[in-house]
CSV table of C-alpha atoms in Angstrom, one decimal:
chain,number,residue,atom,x,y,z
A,266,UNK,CA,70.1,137.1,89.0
A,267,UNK,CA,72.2,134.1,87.7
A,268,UNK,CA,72.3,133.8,83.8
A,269,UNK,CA,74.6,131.1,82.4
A,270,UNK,CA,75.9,131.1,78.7
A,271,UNK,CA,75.6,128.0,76.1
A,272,UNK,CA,78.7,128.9,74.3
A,273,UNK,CA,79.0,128.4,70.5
A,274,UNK,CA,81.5,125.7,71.0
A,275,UNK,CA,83.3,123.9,73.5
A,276,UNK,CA,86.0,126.2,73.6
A,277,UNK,CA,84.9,128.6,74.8
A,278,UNK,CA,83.5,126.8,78.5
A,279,UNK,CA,85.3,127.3,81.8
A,280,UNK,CA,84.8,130.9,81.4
A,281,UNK,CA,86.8,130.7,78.6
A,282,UNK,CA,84.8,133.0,76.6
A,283,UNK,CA,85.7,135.7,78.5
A,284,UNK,CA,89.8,135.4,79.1
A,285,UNK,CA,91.0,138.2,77.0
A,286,UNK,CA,94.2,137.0,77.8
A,287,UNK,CA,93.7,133.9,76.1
A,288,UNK,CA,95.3,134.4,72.4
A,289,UNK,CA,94.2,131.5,71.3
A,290,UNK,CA,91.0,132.5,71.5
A,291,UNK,CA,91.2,136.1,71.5
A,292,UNK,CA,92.2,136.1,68.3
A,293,UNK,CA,91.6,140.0,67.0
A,294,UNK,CA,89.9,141.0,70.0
A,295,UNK,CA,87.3,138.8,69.7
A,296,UNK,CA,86.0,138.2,73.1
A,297,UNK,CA,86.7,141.7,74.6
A,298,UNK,CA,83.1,142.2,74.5
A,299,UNK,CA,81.7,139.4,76.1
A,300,UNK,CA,84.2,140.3,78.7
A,301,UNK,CA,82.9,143.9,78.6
A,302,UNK,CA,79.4,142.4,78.9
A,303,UNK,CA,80.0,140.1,81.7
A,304,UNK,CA,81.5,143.2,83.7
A,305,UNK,CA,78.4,144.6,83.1
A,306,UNK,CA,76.5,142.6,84.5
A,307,UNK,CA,79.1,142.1,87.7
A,308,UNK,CA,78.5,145.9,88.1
A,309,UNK,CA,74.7,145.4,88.7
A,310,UNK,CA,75.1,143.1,91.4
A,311,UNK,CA,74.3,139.7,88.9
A,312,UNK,CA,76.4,136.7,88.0
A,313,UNK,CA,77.2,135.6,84.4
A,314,UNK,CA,79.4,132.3,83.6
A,315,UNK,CA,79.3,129.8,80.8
A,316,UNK,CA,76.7,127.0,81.8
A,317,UNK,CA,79.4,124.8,83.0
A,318,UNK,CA,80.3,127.0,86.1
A,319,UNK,CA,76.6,125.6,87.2
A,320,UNK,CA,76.2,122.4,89.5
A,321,UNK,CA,72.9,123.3,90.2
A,322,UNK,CA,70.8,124.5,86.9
A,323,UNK,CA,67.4,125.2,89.0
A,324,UNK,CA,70.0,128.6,90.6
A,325,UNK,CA,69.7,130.1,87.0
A,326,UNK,CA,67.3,132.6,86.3
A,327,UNK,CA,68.3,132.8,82.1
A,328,UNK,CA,69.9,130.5,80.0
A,329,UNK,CA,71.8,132.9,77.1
A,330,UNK,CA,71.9,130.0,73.9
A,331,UNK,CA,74.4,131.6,71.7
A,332,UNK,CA,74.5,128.2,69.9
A,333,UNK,CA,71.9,125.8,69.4
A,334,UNK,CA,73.2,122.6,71.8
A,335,UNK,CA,71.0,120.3,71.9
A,336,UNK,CA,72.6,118.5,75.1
A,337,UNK,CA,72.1,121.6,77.6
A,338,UNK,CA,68.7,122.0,75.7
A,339,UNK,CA,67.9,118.5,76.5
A,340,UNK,CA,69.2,119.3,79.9
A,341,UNK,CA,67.1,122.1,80.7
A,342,UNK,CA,63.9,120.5,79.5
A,343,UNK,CA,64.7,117.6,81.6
A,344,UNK,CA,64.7,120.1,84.6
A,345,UNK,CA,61.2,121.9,83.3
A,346,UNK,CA,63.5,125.1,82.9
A,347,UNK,CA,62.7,126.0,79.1
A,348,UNK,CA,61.0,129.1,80.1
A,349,UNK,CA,64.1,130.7,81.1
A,350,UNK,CA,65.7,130.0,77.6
A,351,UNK,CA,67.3,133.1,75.4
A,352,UNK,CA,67.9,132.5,71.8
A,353,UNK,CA,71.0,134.2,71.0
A,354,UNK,CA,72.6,133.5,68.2
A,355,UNK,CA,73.3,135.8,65.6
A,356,UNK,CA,74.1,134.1,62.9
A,357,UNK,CA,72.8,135.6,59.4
A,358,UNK,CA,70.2,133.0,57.2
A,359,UNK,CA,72.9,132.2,54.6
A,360,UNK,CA,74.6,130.5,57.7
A,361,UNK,CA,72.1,129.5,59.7
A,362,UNK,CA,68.7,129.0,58.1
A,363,UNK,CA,66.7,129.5,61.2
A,364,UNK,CA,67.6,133.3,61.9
A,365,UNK,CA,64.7,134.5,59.8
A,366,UNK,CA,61.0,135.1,60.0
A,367,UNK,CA,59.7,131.7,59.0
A,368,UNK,CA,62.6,129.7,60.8
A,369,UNK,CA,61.8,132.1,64.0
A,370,UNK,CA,58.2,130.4,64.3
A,371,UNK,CA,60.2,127.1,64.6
A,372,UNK,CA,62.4,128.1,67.1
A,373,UNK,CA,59.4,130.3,69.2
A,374,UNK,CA,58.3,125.8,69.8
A,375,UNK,CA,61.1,125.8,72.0
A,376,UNK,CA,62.4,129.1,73.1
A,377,UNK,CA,59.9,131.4,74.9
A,378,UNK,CA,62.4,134.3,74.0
A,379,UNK,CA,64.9,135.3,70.7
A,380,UNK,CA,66.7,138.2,70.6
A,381,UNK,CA,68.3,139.1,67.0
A,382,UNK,CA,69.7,141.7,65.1
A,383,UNK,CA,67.1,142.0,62.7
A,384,UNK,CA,64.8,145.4,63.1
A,385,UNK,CA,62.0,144.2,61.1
A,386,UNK,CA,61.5,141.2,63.3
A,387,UNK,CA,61.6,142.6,66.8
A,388,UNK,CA,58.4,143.0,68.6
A,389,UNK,CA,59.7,143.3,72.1
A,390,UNK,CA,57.1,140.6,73.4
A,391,UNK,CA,59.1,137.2,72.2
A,392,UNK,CA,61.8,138.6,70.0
A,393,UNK,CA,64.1,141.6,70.9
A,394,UNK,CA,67.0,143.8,70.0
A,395,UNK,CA,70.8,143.2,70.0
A,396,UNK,CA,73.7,144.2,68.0
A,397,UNK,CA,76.8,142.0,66.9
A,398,UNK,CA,79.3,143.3,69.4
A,399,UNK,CA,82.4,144.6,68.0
A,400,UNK,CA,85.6,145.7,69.9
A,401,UNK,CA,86.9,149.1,68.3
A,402,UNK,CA,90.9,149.3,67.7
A,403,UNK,CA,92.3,152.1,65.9
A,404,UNK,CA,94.8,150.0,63.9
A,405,UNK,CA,95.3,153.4,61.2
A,406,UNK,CA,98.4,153.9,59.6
A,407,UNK,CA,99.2,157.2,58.1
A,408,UNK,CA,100.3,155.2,54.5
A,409,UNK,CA,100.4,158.2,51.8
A,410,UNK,CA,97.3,158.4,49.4
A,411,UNK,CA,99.7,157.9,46.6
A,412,UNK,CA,101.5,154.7,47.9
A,413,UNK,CA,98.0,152.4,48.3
A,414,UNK,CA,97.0,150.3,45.6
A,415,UNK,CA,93.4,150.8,44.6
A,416,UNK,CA,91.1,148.2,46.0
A,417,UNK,CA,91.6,145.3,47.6
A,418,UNK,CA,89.1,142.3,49.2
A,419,UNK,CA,89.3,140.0,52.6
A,420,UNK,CA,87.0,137.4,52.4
A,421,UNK,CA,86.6,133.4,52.5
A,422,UNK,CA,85.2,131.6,49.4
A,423,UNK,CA,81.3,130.7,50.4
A,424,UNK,CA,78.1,129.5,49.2
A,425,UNK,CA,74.8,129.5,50.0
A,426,UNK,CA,71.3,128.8,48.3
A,427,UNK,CA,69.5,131.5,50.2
A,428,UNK,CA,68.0,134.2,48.1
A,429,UNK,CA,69.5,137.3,49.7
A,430,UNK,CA,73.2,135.9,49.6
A,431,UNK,CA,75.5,138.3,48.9
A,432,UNK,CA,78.8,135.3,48.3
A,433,UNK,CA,77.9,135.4,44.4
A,434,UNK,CA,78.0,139.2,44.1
A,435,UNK,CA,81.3,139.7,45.9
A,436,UNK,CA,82.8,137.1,43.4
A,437,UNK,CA,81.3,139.0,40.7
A,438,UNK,CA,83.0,142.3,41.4
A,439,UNK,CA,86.3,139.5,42.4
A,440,UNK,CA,86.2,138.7,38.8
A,441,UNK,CA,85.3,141.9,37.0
A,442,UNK,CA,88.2,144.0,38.4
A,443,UNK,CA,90.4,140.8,37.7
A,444,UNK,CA,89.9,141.1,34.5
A,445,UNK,CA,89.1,144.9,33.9
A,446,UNK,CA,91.7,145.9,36.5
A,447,UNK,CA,94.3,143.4,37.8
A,448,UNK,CA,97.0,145.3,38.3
A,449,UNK,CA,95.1,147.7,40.3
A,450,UNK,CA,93.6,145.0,43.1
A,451,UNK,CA,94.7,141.6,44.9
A,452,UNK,CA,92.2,139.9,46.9
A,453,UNK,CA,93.0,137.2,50.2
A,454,UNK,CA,91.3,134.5,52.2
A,455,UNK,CA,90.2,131.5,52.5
A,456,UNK,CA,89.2,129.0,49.9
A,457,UNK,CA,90.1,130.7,46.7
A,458,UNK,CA,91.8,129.1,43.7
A,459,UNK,CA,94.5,131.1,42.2
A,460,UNK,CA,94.2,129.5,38.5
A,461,UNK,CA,90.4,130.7,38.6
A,462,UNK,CA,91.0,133.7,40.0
A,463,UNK,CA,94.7,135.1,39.1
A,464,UNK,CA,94.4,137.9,41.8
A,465,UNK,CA,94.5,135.9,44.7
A,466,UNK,CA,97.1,136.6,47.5
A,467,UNK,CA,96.4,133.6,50.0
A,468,UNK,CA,95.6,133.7,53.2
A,469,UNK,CA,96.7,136.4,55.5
A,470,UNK,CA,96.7,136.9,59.6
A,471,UNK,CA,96.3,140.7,59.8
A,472,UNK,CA,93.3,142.1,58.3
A,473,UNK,CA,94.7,145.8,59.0
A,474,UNK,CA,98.1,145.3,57.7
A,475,UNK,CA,96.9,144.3,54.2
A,476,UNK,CA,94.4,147.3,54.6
A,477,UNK,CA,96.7,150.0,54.7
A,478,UNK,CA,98.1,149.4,51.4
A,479,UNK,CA,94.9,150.2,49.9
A,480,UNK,CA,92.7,153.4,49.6
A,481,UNK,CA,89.5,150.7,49.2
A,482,UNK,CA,88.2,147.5,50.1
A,483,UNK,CA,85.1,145.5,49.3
A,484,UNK,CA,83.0,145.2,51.9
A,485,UNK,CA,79.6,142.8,51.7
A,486,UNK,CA,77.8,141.3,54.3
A,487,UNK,CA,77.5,137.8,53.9
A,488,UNK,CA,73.6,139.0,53.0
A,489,UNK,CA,71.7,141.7,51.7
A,490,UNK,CA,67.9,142.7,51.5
A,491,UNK,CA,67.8,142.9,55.6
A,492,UNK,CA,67.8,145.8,58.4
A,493,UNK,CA,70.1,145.7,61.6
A,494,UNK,CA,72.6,143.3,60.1
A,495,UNK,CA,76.2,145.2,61.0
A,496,UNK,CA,79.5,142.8,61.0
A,497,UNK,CA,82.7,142.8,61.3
A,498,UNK,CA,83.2,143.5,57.1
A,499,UNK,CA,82.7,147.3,57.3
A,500,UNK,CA,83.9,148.0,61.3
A,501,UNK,CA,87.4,146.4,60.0
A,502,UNK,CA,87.8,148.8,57.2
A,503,UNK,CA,87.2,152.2,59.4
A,504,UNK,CA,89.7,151.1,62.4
A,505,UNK,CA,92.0,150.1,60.1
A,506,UNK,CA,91.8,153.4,57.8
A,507,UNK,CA,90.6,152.1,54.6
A,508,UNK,CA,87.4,152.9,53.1
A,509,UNK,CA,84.8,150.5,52.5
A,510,UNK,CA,82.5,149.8,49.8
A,511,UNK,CA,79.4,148.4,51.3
A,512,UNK,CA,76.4,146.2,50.1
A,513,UNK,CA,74.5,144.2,53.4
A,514,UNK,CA,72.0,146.3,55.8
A,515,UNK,CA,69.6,148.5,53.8
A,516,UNK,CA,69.7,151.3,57.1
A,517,UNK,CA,73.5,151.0,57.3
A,518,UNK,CA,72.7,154.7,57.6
A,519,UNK,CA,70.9,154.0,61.7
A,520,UNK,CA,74.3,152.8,62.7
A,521,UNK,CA,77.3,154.4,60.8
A,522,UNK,CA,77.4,157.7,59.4
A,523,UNK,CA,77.0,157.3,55.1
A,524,UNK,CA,80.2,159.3,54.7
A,525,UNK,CA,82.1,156.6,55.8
A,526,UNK,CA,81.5,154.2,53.2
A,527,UNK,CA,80.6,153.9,49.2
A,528,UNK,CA,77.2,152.7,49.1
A,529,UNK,CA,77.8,149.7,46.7
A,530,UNK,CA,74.1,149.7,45.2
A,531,UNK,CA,74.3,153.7,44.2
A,532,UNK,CA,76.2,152.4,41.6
A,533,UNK,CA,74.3,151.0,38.1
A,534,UNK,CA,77.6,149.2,36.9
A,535,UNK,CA,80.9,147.8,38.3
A,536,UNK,CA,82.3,150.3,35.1
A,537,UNK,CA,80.4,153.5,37.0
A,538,UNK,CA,82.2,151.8,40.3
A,539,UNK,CA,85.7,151.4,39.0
A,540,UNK,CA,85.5,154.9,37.0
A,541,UNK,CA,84.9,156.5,40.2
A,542,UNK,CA,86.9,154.8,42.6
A,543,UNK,CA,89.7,155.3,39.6
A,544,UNK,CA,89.3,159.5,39.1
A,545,UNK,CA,88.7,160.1,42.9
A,546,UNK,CA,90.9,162.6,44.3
A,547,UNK,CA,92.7,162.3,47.1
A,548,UNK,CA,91.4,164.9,48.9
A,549,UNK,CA,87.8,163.6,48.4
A,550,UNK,CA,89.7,160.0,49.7
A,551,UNK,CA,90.5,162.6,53.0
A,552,UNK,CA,87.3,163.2,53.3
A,553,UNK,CA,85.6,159.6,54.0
A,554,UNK,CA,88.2,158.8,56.4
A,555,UNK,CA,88.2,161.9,58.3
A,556,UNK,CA,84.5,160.9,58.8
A,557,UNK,CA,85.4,157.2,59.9
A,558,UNK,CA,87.6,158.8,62.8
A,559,UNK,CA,85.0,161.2,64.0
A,560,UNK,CA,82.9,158.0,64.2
A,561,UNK,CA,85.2,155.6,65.6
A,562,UNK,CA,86.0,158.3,68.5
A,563,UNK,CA,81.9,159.1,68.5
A,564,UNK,CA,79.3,157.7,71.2
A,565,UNK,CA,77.6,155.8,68.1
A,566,UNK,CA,80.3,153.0,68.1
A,567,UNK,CA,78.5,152.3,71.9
A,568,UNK,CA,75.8,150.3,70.3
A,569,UNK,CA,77.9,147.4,69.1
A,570,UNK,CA,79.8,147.5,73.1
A,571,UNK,CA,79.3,144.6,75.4
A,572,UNK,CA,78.2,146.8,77.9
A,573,UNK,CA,75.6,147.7,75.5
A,574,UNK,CA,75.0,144.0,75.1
A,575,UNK,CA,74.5,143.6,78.2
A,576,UNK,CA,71.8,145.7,78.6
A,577,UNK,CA,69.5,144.3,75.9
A,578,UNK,CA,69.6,140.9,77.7
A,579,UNK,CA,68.7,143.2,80.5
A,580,UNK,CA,65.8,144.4,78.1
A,581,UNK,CA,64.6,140.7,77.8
A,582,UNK,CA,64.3,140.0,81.3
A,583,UNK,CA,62.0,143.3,82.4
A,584,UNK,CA,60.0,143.4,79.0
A,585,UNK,CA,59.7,139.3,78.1
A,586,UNK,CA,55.7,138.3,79.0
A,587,UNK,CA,55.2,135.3,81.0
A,588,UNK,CA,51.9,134.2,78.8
A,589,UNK,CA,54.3,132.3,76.3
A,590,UNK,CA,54.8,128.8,76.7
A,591,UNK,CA,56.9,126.5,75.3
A,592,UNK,CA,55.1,124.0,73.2
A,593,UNK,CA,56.4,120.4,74.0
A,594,UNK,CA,59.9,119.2,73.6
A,595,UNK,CA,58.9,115.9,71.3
A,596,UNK,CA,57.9,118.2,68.5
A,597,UNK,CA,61.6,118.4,67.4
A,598,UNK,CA,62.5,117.0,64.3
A,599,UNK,CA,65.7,115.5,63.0
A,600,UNK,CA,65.5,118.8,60.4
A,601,UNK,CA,66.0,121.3,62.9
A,602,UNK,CA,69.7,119.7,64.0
A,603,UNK,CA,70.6,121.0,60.6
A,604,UNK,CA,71.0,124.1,63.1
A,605,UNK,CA,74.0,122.2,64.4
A,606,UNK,CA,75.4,120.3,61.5
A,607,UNK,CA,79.1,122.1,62.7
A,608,UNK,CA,79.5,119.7,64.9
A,609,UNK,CA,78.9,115.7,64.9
A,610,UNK,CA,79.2,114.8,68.1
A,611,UNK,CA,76.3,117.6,69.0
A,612,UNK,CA,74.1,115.9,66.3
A,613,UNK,CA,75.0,113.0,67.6
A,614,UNK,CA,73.4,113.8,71.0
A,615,UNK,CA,70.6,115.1,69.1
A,616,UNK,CA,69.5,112.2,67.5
A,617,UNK,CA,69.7,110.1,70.7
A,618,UNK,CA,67.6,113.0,72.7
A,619,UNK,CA,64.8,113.0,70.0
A,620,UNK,CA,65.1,108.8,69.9
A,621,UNK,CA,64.3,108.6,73.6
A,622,UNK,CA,61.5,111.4,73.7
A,623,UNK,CA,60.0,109.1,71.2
A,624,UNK,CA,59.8,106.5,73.5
């Protein structure tokens, strides 16, 4: 089979998406996955490229939208090829508005299949499984228990109006330890103000550098209240030997071991939170990251692989029914390009597909 990738921007076209040797791109291993995943599907016989690689769209069996584009979708529907259309972006709802239940029935108008990371929403018929991938480097340092700091936070400044957003909490406990504890934590990223928030250390480049001079970090999703969404926040803290408090997926437990992290909602106060992270010992300190390493070097970090990936686009293509069709293409509305508001000149393109459908 043939499947071609919508990219989530331009960049990453021309195969680009895959070039691990591309540091501009591969910035912190970010695409060894998706080249892990295109390997995958090389070893069983098939062919994976970014659209682009395509002359003739009609050879394509699955289109793979990691990004809403409404030009290729415009493309495809031109060609009477939406029923070979994956929805694959992962984005959580304070981002993206759409990856949820109720913005799900707007995208089932268009896309005969979704895959997501949400548990509660797969039903293997239109909407199925997949993990955020996530490339596993042991970036530990051996930095004595006595020579880290106590608690430290990586994290841009965001907002969102969704109801399960967790950007307000992690400024909450930003603030509290500010002013309960500031010379016991520093926080960095991007966004911050340093006259509101005296703790702030600026931007930084290396995640795991700044993490080994700390025996904690705070580690939210950028939303809670959901099941099956695992990022980056908590995977960064146990490959680079920290230990990370963590609020986001209510069965974090399905997918990394509990002794790995402090469970951020067993806690009835940030004063209970800081009194223990304060008075722990450092053997009990030894303790959660001797379980991050037997995890880290476990079969369990093969669920976030590419080659794992891989396979649940697999899982679309032999379990996806045929009896779903795709309502018709007018239906769109200038609402759902909010979808693609990152990028004007894809709104732009938008607006002048839905003018002439009109028509």
């Amino acid at each position: 089979m043939n499947f071609a990738i919508i990219p989530w921007d331009e960049n990453g076209l021309g195969d680009r998406m895959f070039d691990i040797k591309d540091k501009t791109l591969n910035v912190d291993h970010r695409l060894e996955q998706y080249y892990y995943m295109k390997k995958e599907f090389e070893l069983k016989g098939d062919i994976l490229h970014t659209i682009d690689f395509y002359v003739d769209l009609k050879q394509v069996d699955y289109f793979l939208f990691f990004e809403l584009d409404i030009y290729w979708l415009k493309n495809l529907v031109d060609l009477h090829l939406e029923e070979r259309m994956v929805y694959c972006n992962a984005e959580p709802p304070t981002v993206n508005k759409y990856n949820c239940k109720e913005g799900f029935k707007k995208l089932q108008k268009y896309f005969p299949y979704i895959m997501t990371w949400n548990d509660e929403l797969v039903d293997e018929i239109t909407v199925f499984k997949r993990n955020i991938p996530y490339y596993f480097e042991d970036k530990r340092e051996n930095t004595p228990f006595e020579n880290r700091k106590l608690l430290t936070c990586i994290s841009g400044n965001k907002k969102s109006n969704h109801s399960n957003e967790l950007y307000t909490e992690r400024e909450r406990v930003i603030t509290f330890f500010e002013k309960n504890h500031p010379d016991k934590f520093d926080f960095y990223g991007g966004g911050w103000n340093k006259e509101k928030h005296p703790c702030y250390g600026g931007k930084i480049e290396d995640k795991s550098q700044i993490y080994h001079k700390y025996k904690f970090a705070i580690a939210f999703e950028n939303m809670g209240n959901v099941k099956g969404y695992i990022s980056e926040k908590i995977l960064d803290c146990l490959t680079s030997g920290i230990v990370p408090i963590y609020e986001g997926a209510e069965n974090i437990k399905k997918y990394i071991p509990e002794k790995c992290y402090i469970s951020y909602c067993e806690f009835s106060s940030l004063n209970e939170l800081a009194n223990y992270l304060i008075t722990m010992s450092e053997k009990e300190f030894n303790q959660y990251l001797e379980a991050a390493d037997c995890f880290i070097h476990s079969e369990q970090i093969d669920l976030f692989s590419g080659q794992v990936y891989a396979r649940y686009i697999y899982n679309v293509t032999v379990h996806a029914t045929k009896t779903f069709r795709v309502s018709k293409i007018n239906k769109l509305s200038l609402d759902f390009l909010v979808c693609v508001k990152n990028s004007k000149n894809k709104i732009k393109k938008g607006i002048h597909f839905l003018e002439n459908m009109r028509k």
